[in-house]
Coordinates of C-alpha atoms in Angstrom, one line a residue:
Chain A
E1 CA 22.7 19.1 2.1
L2 CA 23.8 15.6 2.6
K3 CA 22.8 14.0 -1.1
V4 CA 22.5 9.9 -1.2
E5 CA 21.9 8.8 -4.7
Q6 CA 21.1 5.4 -5.4
N7 CA 21.7 3.3 -9.1
P8 CA 20.0 1.8 -10.5
L9 CA 16.7 2.7 -10.0
F10 CA 14.8 0.2 -11.1
L11 CA 16.7 -3.3 -12.3
S12 CA 15.1 -6.6 -13.1
M13 CA 17.5 -9.5 -13.5
Q14 CA 17.2 -13.1 -14.3
E15 CA 17.5 -15.9 -11.7
G16 CA 20.9 -17.2 -11.0
K17 CA 22.8 -13.8 -12.1
N18 CA 24.9 -11.2 -10.3
Y19 CA 24.4 -8.0 -10.3
T20 CA 25.6 -4.7 -7.8
I21 CA 23.7 -1.5 -6.4
Y22 CA 24.9 1.9 -6.1
C23 CA 25.3 4.4 -3.5
N24 CA 26.8 7.4 -3.4
Y25 CA 26.4 9.9 -0.9
S26 CA 28.0 13.3 -1.0
T27 CA 29.7 14.7 2.5
T28 CA 31.5 12.8 5.3
S29 CA 30.0 9.5 6.9
D30 CA 31.3 6.9 8.4
R31 CA 27.9 4.9 8.7
L32 CA 25.8 3.9 6.2
Y33 CA 22.7 1.4 6.0
W34 CA 20.8 -0.7 3.6
Y35 CA 16.9 -1.1 4.3
R36 CA 15.0 -3.6 2.0
Q37 CA 11.6 -2.7 1.7
D38 CA 8.1 -5.3 -0.1
P39 CA 5.4 -3.1 -1.3
G40 CA 3.4 -1.8 0.9
K41 CA 5.5 -2.5 3.9
S42 CA 7.8 -0.9 6.4
L43 CA 11.7 -1.2 6.2
E44 CA 13.7 -4.4 7.2
S45 CA 17.6 -3.2 8.4
L46 CA 19.6 -5.9 6.1
F47 CA 23.7 -3.5 7.1
V48 CA 24.6 -1.4 9.1
L49 CA 28.4 -0.7 7.9
L50 CA 30.6 1.6 10.3
S51 CA 33.8 2.0 8.5
N52 CA 36.6 2.4 5.9
G53 CA 36.6 -1.2 4.1
A54 CA 33.8 -2.7 5.7
V55 CA 32.4 -5.4 4.4
K56 CA 29.5 -7.7 5.4
Q57 CA 27.5 -11.1 3.9
E58 CA 24.2 -12.2 5.1
G59 CA 23.1 -14.9 2.6
R60 CA 23.3 -14.0 -1.3
L61 CA 23.8 -10.1 -0.4
M62 CA 26.9 -8.5 0.3
A63 CA 27.1 -5.1 1.3
S64 CA 30.4 -2.8 1.6
L65 CA 31.8 0.8 2.0
D66 CA 34.7 2.8 0.9
T67 CA 34.5 6.2 3.4
K68 CA 37.1 8.0 1.0
A69 CA 34.8 7.5 -2.3
R70 CA 32.3 7.6 -1.0
L71 CA 30.0 4.3 -1.5
S72 CA 28.9 1.8 -0.7
T73 CA 27.8 -1.0 -2.5
L74 CA 24.8 -3.7 -2.5
H75 CA 25.7 -7.1 -4.5
I76 CA 23.7 -9.6 -5.6
T77 CA 24.8 -13.3 -6.1
A78 CA 23.2 -15.5 -8.3
A79 CA 19.8 -13.7 -7.3
V80 CA 16.4 -14.9 -6.5
H81 CA 12.7 -14.9 -7.1
D82 CA 12.1 -14.1 -3.0
L83 CA 14.9 -10.8 -3.1
S84 CA 12.8 -8.8 -5.8
A85 CA 11.8 -5.8 -3.2
T86 CA 12.9 -1.9 -3.5
Y87 CA 16.0 -1.1 -1.6
F88 CA 17.8 1.7 -0.2
C89 CA 21.3 2.8 1.1
A90 CA 20.3 5.6 3.8
V91 CA 23.8 7.8 5.5
S92 CA 24.2 9.7 8.9
P93 CA 26.7 12.5 8.7
N94 CA 29.1 13.2 10.6
D95 CA 28.2 16.6 11.4
S96 CA 26.1 17.0 14.6
G97 CA 24.4 20.1 12.7
G98 CA 20.5 20.1 12.2
G99 CA 19.3 17.1 10.6
A100 CA 22.2 14.4 12.2
D101 CA 19.5 12.7 13.9
G102 CA 18.2 11.6 10.9
L103 CA 18.5 9.9 8.2
T104 CA 18.8 10.6 4.5
F105 CA 17.7 7.7 2.2
G106 CA 18.0 7.1 -1.0
K107 CA 15.3 7.1 -3.7
G108 CA 15.6 3.2 -3.9
T109 CA 16.5 0.8 -6.0
H110 CA 13.1 -1.4 -7.5
L111 CA 14.4 -5.0 -8.0
I112 CA 12.7 -7.5 -10.1
I113 CA 13.8 -10.8 -10.4
Q114 CA 12.6 -13.0 -12.8
P115 CA 12.2 -16.8 -12.3
Chain B
N1 CA 4.7 -8.0 20.1
A2 CA 7.8 -5.7 21.0
G3 CA 8.2 -3.6 17.7
V4 CA 7.3 -0.1 16.9
M5 CA 3.3 0.4 16.9
Q6 CA 2.0 2.7 14.6
N7 CA -2.0 3.4 14.2
P8 CA -3.9 3.3 11.9
R9 CA -1.8 1.9 9.4
H10 CA -4.4 3.7 6.6
L11 CA -6.3 6.7 6.9
V12 CA -8.4 9.1 4.6
R13 CA -9.4 12.3 4.8
R14 CA -10.2 15.0 2.3
R15 CA -9.1 18.5 2.0
G16 CA -8.7 20.5 4.8
Q17 CA -9.5 17.8 7.5
E18 CA -7.0 17.0 10.2
A19 CA -4.7 13.6 10.2
R20 CA -3.8 12.1 13.4
L21 CA -0.7 9.5 13.4
R22 CA 0.3 7.3 15.9
C23 CA 3.1 6.4 16.8
S24 CA 4.0 3.5 20.2
P25 CA 7.6 3.2 20.2
M26 CA 9.2 -0.5 22.0
K27 CA 9.1 -1.0 25.1
G28 CA 11.8 1.2 27.1
H29 CA 12.8 3.7 24.3
S30 CA 11.8 7.3 24.6
H31 CA 13.4 8.4 21.5
V32 CA 11.1 9.2 18.3
Y33 CA 11.7 9.9 14.5
W34 CA 9.2 10.0 12.1
Y35 CA 10.2 9.6 8.9
R36 CA 7.7 10.8 4.9
Q37 CA 7.8 8.9 2.3
L38 CA 6.0 10.4 -1.2
P39 CA 5.5 7.5 -3.4
E40 CA 8.6 6.3 -5.6
E41 CA 11.0 8.0 -3.2
G42 CA 12.9 7.4 0.2
L43 CA 11.8 8.2 3.2
K44 CA 12.5 11.6 4.7
F45 CA 13.6 12.8 8.2
M46 CA 10.4 14.5 9.6
V47 CA 11.6 15.3 13.2
Y48 CA 13.0 13.9 16.2
L49 CA 11.8 14.1 19.4
Q50 CA 12.3 13.0 23.5
K51 CA 9.9 12.3 26.4
E52 CA 8.2 15.9 26.0
N53 CA 10.0 17.5 24.0
I54 CA 11.2 18.6 20.1
I55 CA 14.6 18.1 19.7
D56 CA 15.4 18.3 15.8
E57 CA 12.7 19.7 13.7
S58 CA 15.0 20.0 10.5
G59 CA 12.6 18.2 8.4
M60 CA 9.3 19.1 9.4
P61 CA 7.5 22.0 7.1
K62 CA 6.8 25.4 8.6
E63 CA 3.3 24.6 8.7
R64 CA 0.3 22.8 9.3
F65 CA 2.0 19.8 10.8
S66 CA 3.5 19.6 14.4
A67 CA 4.6 16.1 16.9
E68 CA 4.8 15.9 20.0
F69 CA 6.0 13.5 22.2
P70 CA 4.0 13.5 26.0
K71 CA 4.9 11.8 29.0
E72 CA 2.4 9.0 28.5
G73 CA 1.0 8.1 26.0
P74 CA 2.3 7.7 22.1
S75 CA 3.9 10.2 20.1
I76 CA 1.7 12.0 17.3
L77 CA 1.9 13.8 14.2
R78 CA -0.8 15.8 13.6
I79 CA -1.7 17.5 10.0
Q80 CA -4.3 20.1 9.8
Q81 CA -5.9 21.3 6.7
V82 CA -4.3 18.6 5.1
V83 CA -3.8 19.0 1.3
R84 CA -4.2 16.5 -2.0
G85 CA 0.0 16.5 -1.6
D86 CA -0.1 15.2 1.9
S87 CA -0.5 11.5 0.9
A88 CA 2.2 9.6 2.1
A89 CA 3.0 6.8 3.7
Y90 CA 4.6 8.1 7.2
F91 CA 7.2 5.7 9.5
C92 CA 8.7 6.4 13.1
A93 CA 11.1 4.9 14.6
S94 CA 11.8 4.5 18.4
S95 CA 15.5 4.5 19.7
P96 CA 16.3 3.6 23.6
K97 CA 19.1 6.6 23.5
R98 CA 19.7 9.2 20.9
W99 CA 20.1 6.8 18.0
S100 CA 23.1 9.1 16.4
L101 CA 25.3 8.5 19.2
A102 CA 24.6 4.4 19.1
N103 CA 26.0 2.1 16.0
Q104 CA 22.3 0.4 15.7
P105 CA 19.8 0.5 12.8
Q106 CA 16.9 2.5 13.3
H107 CA 13.8 0.1 13.5
F108 CA 10.4 1.2 11.7
G109 CA 6.8 0.7 12.3
D110 CA 5.3 -0.6 9.6
G111 CA 3.9 2.7 8.4
T112 CA 0.5 4.3 8.2
R113 CA -0.2 5.5 5.0
L114 CA -2.3 8.6 4.1
S115 CA -5.0 9.4 1.5
I116 CA -6.2 12.9 0.8
L117 CA -9.4 12.6 -1.3

């Protein structure tokens, strides 16, 4: 069974600081996704990482993927209050067995950025 | 609005009643995926459907839950004889082809928040 673990699960930080969220997964995968969710809202796609060494950046967020280590990171640079949200990573396994059509999500990182 | 449409946004049921959640995929999409999100948890895959077919229901509880995607109309997730543990947010996503064969994110609807009294 594919397991996806995020850490930390809760993070409170001040504006202007940098921090990294980690996402580890337990099986072979070349496809990893980062989503943002605001309270009571749906999930907004942030990044799609499709190969080992993939790095994508959008504004103050940068995501990377190391398929050998089965690790993805989401780095926040000079955080601002508007980035407060819950961030999820999700993985699609490489095999085509049962459940391969659905994403497996981590529990999410609740990020609070204090002004 | 060309996005995935779910209704109702909020649904309250008493224990033992039936809950019906609807999902209209994006225009031109014939593949639908349902997920459940428990409080403070990530989304968990439930079922994948194409028009008139269930393709993968490996995440669906064996009892009380069923899903359909008829030739005409929205996809329906039905929960019979609801219990308190069914309280959750239910999200659906759609895609124009089998998503696992495409290198794109799944796009989600706004979800249905189900509360069981």
